[in-house]
Amino acid sequence: MMRCPPFRYLAPETAAEAARLVAAHGPGAALLAGGTDLLPRLKRGQAAPDLVVGLTRVAALRRARAGADGLELGAGVTLAATARHAALTPAHRALALAAGGAATPHVRNMGTLGGNLCADTRCGYYDQPRPWREAIGFCLKAPAGCAEPAAARAGEVAGTCWVAPGGRRCWAVASSDAAPALIALGAEVTVCSGEGSRRLAVAALHRDDGRAPLLLAPGEVLTTIHVPALGPAWRTTYWKLRRRGSFDFPVGAVALAVRLAASGEVLEARAALGGVASRPLVVETDALLGRRLDDEAVGAFAEAAVAPARPLDNTDYQPAWRRRALREAVAGALREVRGDPPEALGVLARAAARVLPRA
Amino acid sequence: MIGLGERVGASPPRVDGAAKVTGAARYVDDLQPPGCLVGRTVRSRVAHGVLRALERDPGFDWSDVTFVTAADVPGRNVVTLIEDDQPVLVPVGGTIRHHDEAVALVAAPTKEKAEAARAAVRLVVDPLPAIFTLDDALRAEVKLHGQDNVFKRFEVTRGDDVERALAACDVVVEGVYETGAQEQMYIEPQGMLAAWEGDTCHVTGSLQCPYYVHKALKVTLGLPAERVVITQAVTGGGFGGKEEYPSMIGAHAALLARAAGRPVKVVYERDEDVAATTKRHPSRVRHRLGLAKDGRMLAADVDVLFDGGAYATLTQVVLSRGVLHAAGPYRIPTVRIVGRALATNHPPHGAFRGFGAPQTTFAYERQTAKAARALGMDPVALRRLNLYRDGDVTATGQTLRGSVAAHPTLDRVVAQLEQPPPAGRRTLPQAPHVKRGRGVATYFHGSGFTGSGEERLKGQATVAVAADGVLEVRAGSTDMGQGATTTFAQIAATALDVHVSQVRVAQPSTDKVPDSGPTVASRTCMIVGGLVDQAARAVRSKLEAFAAEVGLAADDPARGDLPALARRWAAARGELAETHTYRPPAGIRWDDQTYRGDAYPVFGWAACAVDVAVDTDTWEVVVERCVHAVDVGKAINPTIVQGQIDGGTVQALGWALWESVQYREGKVLNDRMTNCIIPTAIEAPELETLLVEEPYAHGPFGAKGVGEIPMDGPGAAVASAVEDALGVAMDELPLLPEVVHRRVRAGRAGGAA
């Protein structure tokens, strides 16, 4: 079986200490929470940290607290625990669907919400064992966040992206389920470093660069996810495209949150797409404001929403199918939040219904 | 005395079940002899080229690494199977023919060191132009095999001149059908462990056919038969994928162990296994079917092309089975079937459950569906008009004599469809964008080896009173999870009239069990099980005679206690072994030259109906109902048989809807379970599996083969159902959503998809 390379392992008891250890060690250090993202990458030779800082002993990261202003989830709360958290209201449905629909039960029981937000981008030319990547002469995306033990790493970064060989950037795909959902819910995160902590919107956590998608400084540790309380007028959902109703990463996803007036007009809206760029794509929603969600508005919004999406040939499915199916997913998600019955929605809504236990 | 719950026809628990669920079963990777080294394979990484040199990094510490190349092969550097064309290791100066070909081997004390050593070997290769498509192979501008790249050609003809017969038909339906490669995706990857004891080589591993490995290793190692011992470890699935490559991997382990003077274990990584070992042959079948206005099938002209990949492996036998099934289970007076397997620079395609029949079944059952539409007939009625009955004559001129269940299986499916569907099944909503359709398929599958294969093979099985007094079944047939051990135990226990737990099934090892022939071709239960039955009866009569000889009175209850008698025999006389050798039933004739005669001893029969819902927003296909009736002759253990059919059905649905091995320039793009996906329990529909028992006079208790037939037909039923739902031809598999979308767009544009 594939093996992890050897590394030193430290398990501090506070996030600040973890941040200090990583900062002091430099780029050869990696953070380990549930391990469902990092460990496969270690086995595939995509990371070779000489120091792994485990977060499992940081009890604070596993706490969740519900208050009047919303929910504070420690970054170490598992995806499974997030999906079924008692403090989630129906208005948080998008988060429950995203966390509950990621991967498999085993992965959701190990993988954490913070880890999912920080998960590396994915690409068919990169998420391969080392001999495979070696055979194509590697690609633009470097083994991330690790020191370069010279011999092993030599020549592992080529000047070519095999997805778009003419270009100079890496197109690896943001594959977090939680990130688009949290953006739609208007969530923020707290990150701490040795010097202190700062709070930023989830939407500000990523940039559109497949090589280094995370906008965190080395040594910053994501500690808390702040999910605002949303009143009953909010309706949210998350639709995900993937080959099977289990296991697979999103190859396109939409998270949607709208606040509707009693008369049906949209008062507020937020939306984000997953799986179609190197970061979650925040969707412009102004066109919905003040409108009722009739079929014309739904169709026009879906068309506009997917316009900036750039599905390329680096995930499962063909790009053309992904774009078309994502447009249908956006439309379906809007029909769901406007109140169409589940029976009238498509395959994806069914998949979502299986994820959530009946209320 | 045997209890009713133990006999053939009942479903006692699997004899291997407890060890497997408790983790006590020992797979090859669980075996850890002292001093065992880890072996890894250096691979080519080009699809076609000449290997000029192998260079070892001089800066690397090779002191504890064993390094083996083709120069270290003591015997012939071939993986002996049919054509002896595949090297065990490509020699320097030799030709690399696929992207993941083995060129050298390393062994080291740890996996990390072995992997580092593998990476420290550099290959100097002069690339050659390569072939990746059937059309390029046919053009033969690059020649990989002979002058025409044809590994093998078969032709079957029956009746009149086919062109004349088609010209006289009222309706001729024509289509071209394509199917993709499929990975077996057994849960346990390939792995072999080798250790030398003096001049004798012991190889243990995950394998289907110990005597295939034995035959190959004698040649590679240059050893006489008795100095090579092959043993099957507990094996986690095969599906045909462990017929060909265990011989090569066993040879690799043996060569490393010989060079290192220590045991060496080679266990493949999943990606290595998916990329380098055999998959189902991609195919293209052109089919013309002529019918009379009333629906009678009159003529069929079938042209079958298989992508054989880089080496011959078992391709010609796979093609043979594909060709022999290509006209379907229908009375057709005039038939011409031509099959060709072509050489390409893909890794070899080879044995996989169904063995060529799924590809040709897909074509003829899609044709049958199209013919029904062309004639305006009900697809079930069209089949009922043409399906074989007892006494009909097949395309090879075989007269069917008994055990023909084409109609009973279809009747069972039709009756089941009138019942309400199972509760809790997965469905799509009733909505305008959801389209629904139904597809039906009827098909057959020859049990046992093709033609004179079983006669040539002369498979053997032994039932013995072992030296320790235990009743023991000794067969070279392997259990890879399909239940052969339990099936044999039940057959022997029933014949001996003892409890299943009083029969031991020996671990297959070439120094302990006879050559029963390979565990393939839906033959294990029917052929080898029959030998076990006969041998067990012979042991029983010897023990009963022994009881009389030692003076037990006729009414002494001890006379009926066979296990006690066996212990007594062993104490007094040592071992008692009864070995039986397969003899074909009288009247079976086959001519390999003309490809005419009795192609198989008997056929299994099946019918499948599939209801699908297609979401026209995403073009995803949901199987809402799958009714599958399979004739097995006699279900020795109905639970195991149903498990075989359920598993085969899901594997067939996977081939139809999800499983797509993607090659680019001869390299597998999706070589792991995260991207080379198979359906999970969530995707599988509620299966309605129906057992039909049309006994075979020469099978044990009437049993026929069951392992492969469930794989053959559901693919065609799914495609016909999607076509029924959308009104656009669905002539390829897998029907991924993007493929359905492409076909619908092309269909709307009025062109061929």
PDB file of C-alpha atoms in Angstrom, chain B residues 169-326:
ATOM      1  CA  CYS B 169     -35.462  -9.689 -45.965  1.00  0.00           C
ATOM      2  CA  ASP B 170     -38.391  -7.291 -45.506  1.00  0.00           C
ATOM      3  CA  VAL B 171     -36.488  -5.229 -42.964  1.00  0.00           C
ATOM      4  CA  VAL B 172     -32.758  -4.894 -42.322  1.00  0.00           C
ATOM      5  CA  VAL B 173     -31.648  -3.161 -39.141  1.00  0.00           C
ATOM      6  CA  GLU B 174     -28.084  -1.948 -38.977  1.00  0.00           C
ATOM      7  CA  GLY B 175     -26.004  -0.458 -36.205  1.00  0.00           C
ATOM      8  CA  VAL B 176     -22.496   0.111 -34.929  1.00  0.00           C
ATOM      9  CA  TYR B 177     -22.014  -0.450 -31.192  1.00  0.00           C
ATOM     10  CA  GLU B 178     -19.088   0.619 -29.090  1.00  0.00           C
ATOM     11  CA  THR B 179     -18.144  -0.262 -25.533  1.00  0.00           C
ATOM     12  CA  GLY B 180     -15.286   0.951 -23.380  1.00  0.00           C
ATOM     13  CA  ALA B 181     -12.637  -0.649 -21.225  1.00  0.00           C
ATOM     14  CA  GLN B 182     -13.708  -1.725 -17.754  1.00  0.00           C
ATOM     15  CA  GLU B 183     -11.516  -2.355 -14.740  1.00  0.00           C
ATOM     16  CA  GLN B 184     -12.254  -5.437 -12.614  1.00  0.00           C
ATOM     17  CA  MET B 185     -11.676  -3.383  -9.433  1.00  0.00           C
ATOM     18  CA  TYR B 186     -11.379  -6.415  -7.174  1.00  0.00           C
ATOM     19  CA  ILE B 187     -11.083  -5.166  -3.601  1.00  0.00           C
ATOM     20  CA  GLU B 188      -7.656  -6.755  -3.083  1.00  0.00           C
ATOM     21  CA  PRO B 189      -4.963  -5.643  -5.531  1.00  0.00           C
ATOM     22  CA  GLN B 190      -2.706  -8.182  -7.213  1.00  0.00           C
ATOM     23  CA  GLY B 191       0.069  -9.575  -5.050  1.00  0.00           C
ATOM     24  CA  MET B 192       2.471 -12.525  -4.960  1.00  0.00           C
ATOM     25  CA  LEU B 193       5.026 -13.787  -2.439  1.00  0.00           C
ATOM     26  CA  ALA B 194       7.966 -15.964  -3.498  1.00  0.00           C
ATOM     27  CA  ALA B 195      10.422 -17.933  -1.408  1.00  0.00           C
ATOM     28  CA  TRP B 196      13.024 -20.484  -2.461  1.00  0.00           C
ATOM     29  CA  GLU B 197      13.713 -23.641  -0.507  1.00  0.00           C
ATOM     30  CA  GLY B 198      16.904 -24.971  -2.017  1.00  0.00           C
ATOM     31  CA  ASP B 199      16.137 -25.483  -5.687  1.00  0.00           C
ATOM     32  CA  THR B 200      12.390 -25.318  -5.244  1.00  0.00           C
ATOM     33  CA  CYS B 201      10.437 -22.132  -5.764  1.00  0.00           C
ATOM     34  CA  HIS B 202       7.314 -21.564  -3.655  1.00  0.00           C
ATOM     35  CA  VAL B 203       4.963 -18.838  -4.807  1.00  0.00           C
ATOM     36  CA  THR B 204       1.849 -17.867  -2.861  1.00  0.00           C
ATOM     37  CA  GLY B 205      -0.563 -15.171  -3.841  1.00  0.00           C
ATOM     38  CA  SER B 206      -3.796 -13.676  -4.962  1.00  0.00           C
ATOM     39  CA  LEU B 207      -4.746 -15.672  -8.033  1.00  0.00           C
ATOM     40  CA  GLN B 208      -7.485 -17.533  -9.868  1.00  0.00           C
ATOM     41  CA  CYS B 209      -5.570 -20.280 -11.621  1.00  0.00           C
ATOM     42  CA  PRO B 210      -2.666 -21.901  -9.740  1.00  0.00           C
ATOM     43  CA  TYR B 211      -1.797 -24.147 -12.680  1.00  0.00           C
ATOM     44  CA  TYR B 212      -1.561 -21.198 -15.093  1.00  0.00           C
ATOM     45  CA  VAL B 213       1.064 -19.692 -12.807  1.00  0.00           C
ATOM     46  CA  HIS B 214       2.738 -23.073 -12.437  1.00  0.00           C
ATOM     47  CA  LYS B 215       2.958 -23.539 -16.201  1.00  0.00           C
ATOM     48  CA  ALA B 216       4.370 -20.052 -16.714  1.00  0.00           C
ATOM     49  CA  LEU B 217       6.937 -20.187 -13.906  1.00  0.00           C
ATOM     50  CA  LYS B 218       8.373 -23.520 -15.040  1.00  0.00           C
ATOM     51  CA  VAL B 219       9.260 -21.818 -18.318  1.00  0.00           C
ATOM     52  CA  THR B 220      10.532 -18.537 -16.861  1.00  0.00           C
ATOM     53  CA  LEU B 221      12.595 -20.219 -14.171  1.00  0.00           C
ATOM     54  CA  GLY B 222      13.669 -23.186 -16.318  1.00  0.00           C
ATOM     55  CA  LEU B 223      12.545 -25.644 -13.652  1.00  0.00           C
ATOM     56  CA  PRO B 224      10.849 -29.049 -13.795  1.00  0.00           C
ATOM     57  CA  ALA B 225       7.231 -29.196 -12.635  1.00  0.00           C
ATOM     58  CA  GLU B 226       7.941 -30.573  -9.174  1.00  0.00           C
ATOM     59  CA  ARG B 227      10.297 -27.725  -8.291  1.00  0.00           C
ATOM     60  CA  VAL B 228       7.663 -25.035  -8.697  1.00  0.00           C
ATOM     61  CA  VAL B 229       4.878 -24.918  -6.091  1.00  0.00           C
ATOM     62  CA  ILE B 230       2.045 -22.441  -6.487  1.00  0.00           C
ATOM     63  CA  THR B 231      -0.393 -21.816  -3.639  1.00  0.00           C
ATOM     64  CA  GLN B 232      -3.440 -19.595  -3.551  1.00  0.00           C
ATOM     65  CA  ALA B 233      -3.663 -17.272  -0.570  1.00  0.00           C
ATOM     66  CA  VAL B 234      -7.108 -16.054   0.480  1.00  0.00           C
ATOM     67  CA  THR B 235      -8.072 -13.915  -2.486  1.00  0.00           C
ATOM     68  CA  GLY B 236     -10.160 -10.746  -2.452  1.00  0.00           C
ATOM     69  CA  GLY B 237     -11.923 -10.888  -5.807  1.00  0.00           C
ATOM     70  CA  GLY B 238     -10.801 -11.743  -9.318  1.00  0.00           C
ATOM     71  CA  PHE B 239     -13.546 -11.310 -11.948  1.00  0.00           C
ATOM     72  CA  GLY B 240     -11.078 -12.619 -14.545  1.00  0.00           C
ATOM     73  CA  GLY B 241      -8.463 -10.031 -13.626  1.00  0.00           C
ATOM     74  CA  LYS B 242      -6.353 -12.602 -11.786  1.00  0.00           C
ATOM     75  CA  GLU B 243      -6.080 -15.074 -14.660  1.00  0.00           C
ATOM     76  CA  GLU B 244      -3.244 -13.526 -16.637  1.00  0.00           C
ATOM     77  CA  TYR B 245      -1.104 -11.247 -14.481  1.00  0.00           C
ATOM     78  CA  PRO B 246      -0.424 -13.469 -11.446  1.00  0.00           C
ATOM     79  CA  SER B 247       1.904 -15.418 -13.756  1.00  0.00           C
ATOM     80  CA  MET B 248       3.950 -12.300 -14.437  1.00  0.00           C
ATOM     81  CA  ILE B 249       3.874 -10.967 -10.895  1.00  0.00           C
ATOM     82  CA  GLY B 250       4.707 -14.432  -9.547  1.00  0.00           C
ATOM     83  CA  ALA B 251       7.676 -14.574 -11.908  1.00  0.00           C
ATOM     84  CA  HIS B 252       8.792 -11.122 -10.745  1.00  0.00           C
ATOM     85  CA  ALA B 253       8.644 -12.149  -7.083  1.00  0.00           C
ATOM     86  CA  ALA B 254      10.447 -15.424  -7.851  1.00  0.00           C
ATOM     87  CA  LEU B 255      13.245 -13.667  -9.768  1.00  0.00           C
ATOM     88  CA  LEU B 256      13.767 -11.153  -6.975  1.00  0.00           C
ATOM     89  CA  ALA B 257      13.712 -13.863  -4.299  1.00  0.00           C
ATOM     90  CA  ARG B 258      16.197 -15.910  -6.306  1.00  0.00           C
ATOM     91  CA  ALA B 259      18.555 -12.950  -6.646  1.00  0.00           C
ATOM     92  CA  ALA B 260      18.150 -11.803  -3.029  1.00  0.00           C
ATOM     93  CA  GLY B 261      18.278 -15.230  -1.419  1.00  0.00           C
ATOM     94  CA  ARG B 262      15.322 -14.144   0.720  1.00  0.00           C
ATOM     95  CA  PRO B 263      11.553 -14.177   0.389  1.00  0.00           C
ATOM     96  CA  VAL B 264      10.167 -11.287  -1.654  1.00  0.00           C
ATOM     97  CA  LYS B 265       6.633  -9.994  -1.775  1.00  0.00           C
ATOM     98  CA  VAL B 266       5.283  -7.918  -4.638  1.00  0.00           C
ATOM     99  CA  VAL B 267       1.915  -6.307  -3.856  1.00  0.00           C
ATOM    100  CA  TYR B 268       0.613  -3.801  -6.371  1.00  0.00           C
ATOM    101  CA  GLU B 269      -0.559  -0.334  -5.519  1.00  0.00           C
ATOM    102  CA  ARG B 270      -4.093   0.344  -6.717  1.00  0.00           C
ATOM    103  CA  ASP B 271      -2.934   2.796  -9.388  1.00  0.00           C
ATOM    104  CA  GLU B 272      -0.315   0.353 -10.597  1.00  0.00           C
ATOM    105  CA  ASP B 273      -2.885  -2.425 -10.742  1.00  0.00           C
ATOM    106  CA  VAL B 274      -5.473  -0.377 -12.629  1.00  0.00           C
ATOM    107  CA  ALA B 275      -2.915   0.966 -15.092  1.00  0.00           C
ATOM    108  CA  ALA B 276      -0.739  -2.070 -15.778  1.00  0.00           C
ATOM    109  CA  THR B 277      -2.991  -5.124 -15.622  1.00  0.00           C
ATOM    110  CA  THR B 278      -5.792  -6.297 -17.877  1.00  0.00           C
ATOM    111  CA  LYS B 279      -9.181  -4.670 -18.340  1.00  0.00           C
ATOM    112  CA  ARG B 280     -12.238  -5.576 -20.409  1.00  0.00           C
ATOM    113  CA  HIS B 281     -11.660  -5.248 -24.173  1.00  0.00           C
ATOM    114  CA  PRO B 282     -13.010  -2.064 -25.710  1.00  0.00           C
ATOM    115  CA  SER B 283     -15.096  -3.130 -28.679  1.00  0.00           C
ATOM    116  CA  ARG B 284     -16.791  -2.028 -31.850  1.00  0.00           C
ATOM    117  CA  VAL B 285     -19.429  -4.301 -33.327  1.00  0.00           C
ATOM    118  CA  ARG B 286     -21.160  -3.683 -36.642  1.00  0.00           C
ATOM    119  CA  HIS B 287     -24.372  -5.657 -36.826  1.00  0.00           C
ATOM    120  CA  ARG B 288     -26.928  -6.155 -39.604  1.00  0.00           C
ATOM    121  CA  LEU B 289     -30.068  -8.078 -38.796  1.00  0.00           C
ATOM    122  CA  GLY B 290     -32.658  -9.045 -41.431  1.00  0.00           C
ATOM    123  CA  LEU B 291     -36.225  -9.952 -40.555  1.00  0.00           C
ATOM    124  CA  ALA B 292     -39.473 -10.908 -42.225  1.00  0.00           C
ATOM    125  CA  LYS B 293     -42.479  -8.580 -41.795  1.00  0.00           C
ATOM    126  CA  ASP B 294     -43.965 -11.002 -39.255  1.00  0.00           C
ATOM    127  CA  GLY B 295     -40.887 -10.640 -37.048  1.00  0.00           C
ATOM    128  CA  ARG B 296     -38.988 -13.820 -37.872  1.00  0.00           C
ATOM    129  CA  MET B 297     -35.237 -13.248 -37.836  1.00  0.00           C
ATOM    130  CA  LEU B 298     -33.786 -14.472 -41.127  1.00  0.00           C
ATOM    131  CA  ALA B 299     -30.189 -13.343 -41.388  1.00  0.00           C
ATOM    132  CA  ALA B 300     -27.464 -11.761 -39.278  1.00  0.00           C
ATOM    133  CA  ASP B 301     -24.127 -10.347 -40.358  1.00  0.00           C
ATOM    134  CA  VAL B 302     -21.853  -9.396 -37.480  1.00  0.00           C
ATOM    135  CA  ASP B 303     -18.392  -7.861 -37.559  1.00  0.00           C
ATOM    136  CA  VAL B 304     -16.652  -7.811 -34.186  1.00  0.00           C
ATOM    137  CA  LEU B 305     -13.524  -5.788 -33.377  1.00  0.00           C
ATOM    138  CA  PHE B 306     -11.741  -5.978 -30.017  1.00  0.00           C
ATOM    139  CA  ASP B 307      -8.822  -3.836 -28.870  1.00  0.00           C
ATOM    140  CA  GLY B 308      -6.469  -6.538 -27.614  1.00  0.00           C
ATOM    141  CA  GLY B 309      -3.844  -4.147 -26.320  1.00  0.00           C
ATOM    142  CA  ALA B 310      -0.106  -4.729 -26.470  1.00  0.00           C
ATOM    143  CA  TYR B 311       0.084  -8.488 -25.954  1.00  0.00           C
ATOM    144  CA  ALA B 312      -2.024 -11.503 -26.863  1.00  0.00           C
ATOM    145  CA  THR B 313      -2.717 -12.681 -23.271  1.00  0.00           C
ATOM    146  CA  LEU B 314      -6.100 -14.494 -23.380  1.00  0.00           C
ATOM    147  CA  THR B 315      -7.514 -12.189 -26.037  1.00  0.00           C
ATOM    148  CA  GLN B 316      -8.134 -14.838 -28.671  1.00  0.00           C
ATOM    149  CA  VAL B 317     -10.198 -16.940 -26.279  1.00  0.00           C
ATOM    150  CA  VAL B 318     -12.149 -13.868 -25.192  1.00  0.00           C
ATOM    151  CA  LEU B 319     -12.805 -13.054 -28.846  1.00  0.00           C
ATOM    152  CA  SER B 320     -13.863 -16.634 -29.494  1.00  0.00           C
ATOM    153  CA  ARG B 321     -16.529 -16.465 -26.806  1.00  0.00           C
ATOM    154  CA  GLY B 322     -17.661 -13.076 -28.057  1.00  0.00           C
ATOM    155  CA  VAL B 323     -18.025 -14.433 -31.584  1.00  0.00           C
ATOM    156  CA  LEU B 324     -19.796 -17.608 -30.503  1.00  0.00           C
ATOM    157  CA  HIS B 325     -22.457 -15.567 -28.682  1.00  0.00           C
ATOM    158  CA  ALA B 326     -22.757 -12.814 -31.294  1.00  0.00           C
TER     159      ALA B 326
END
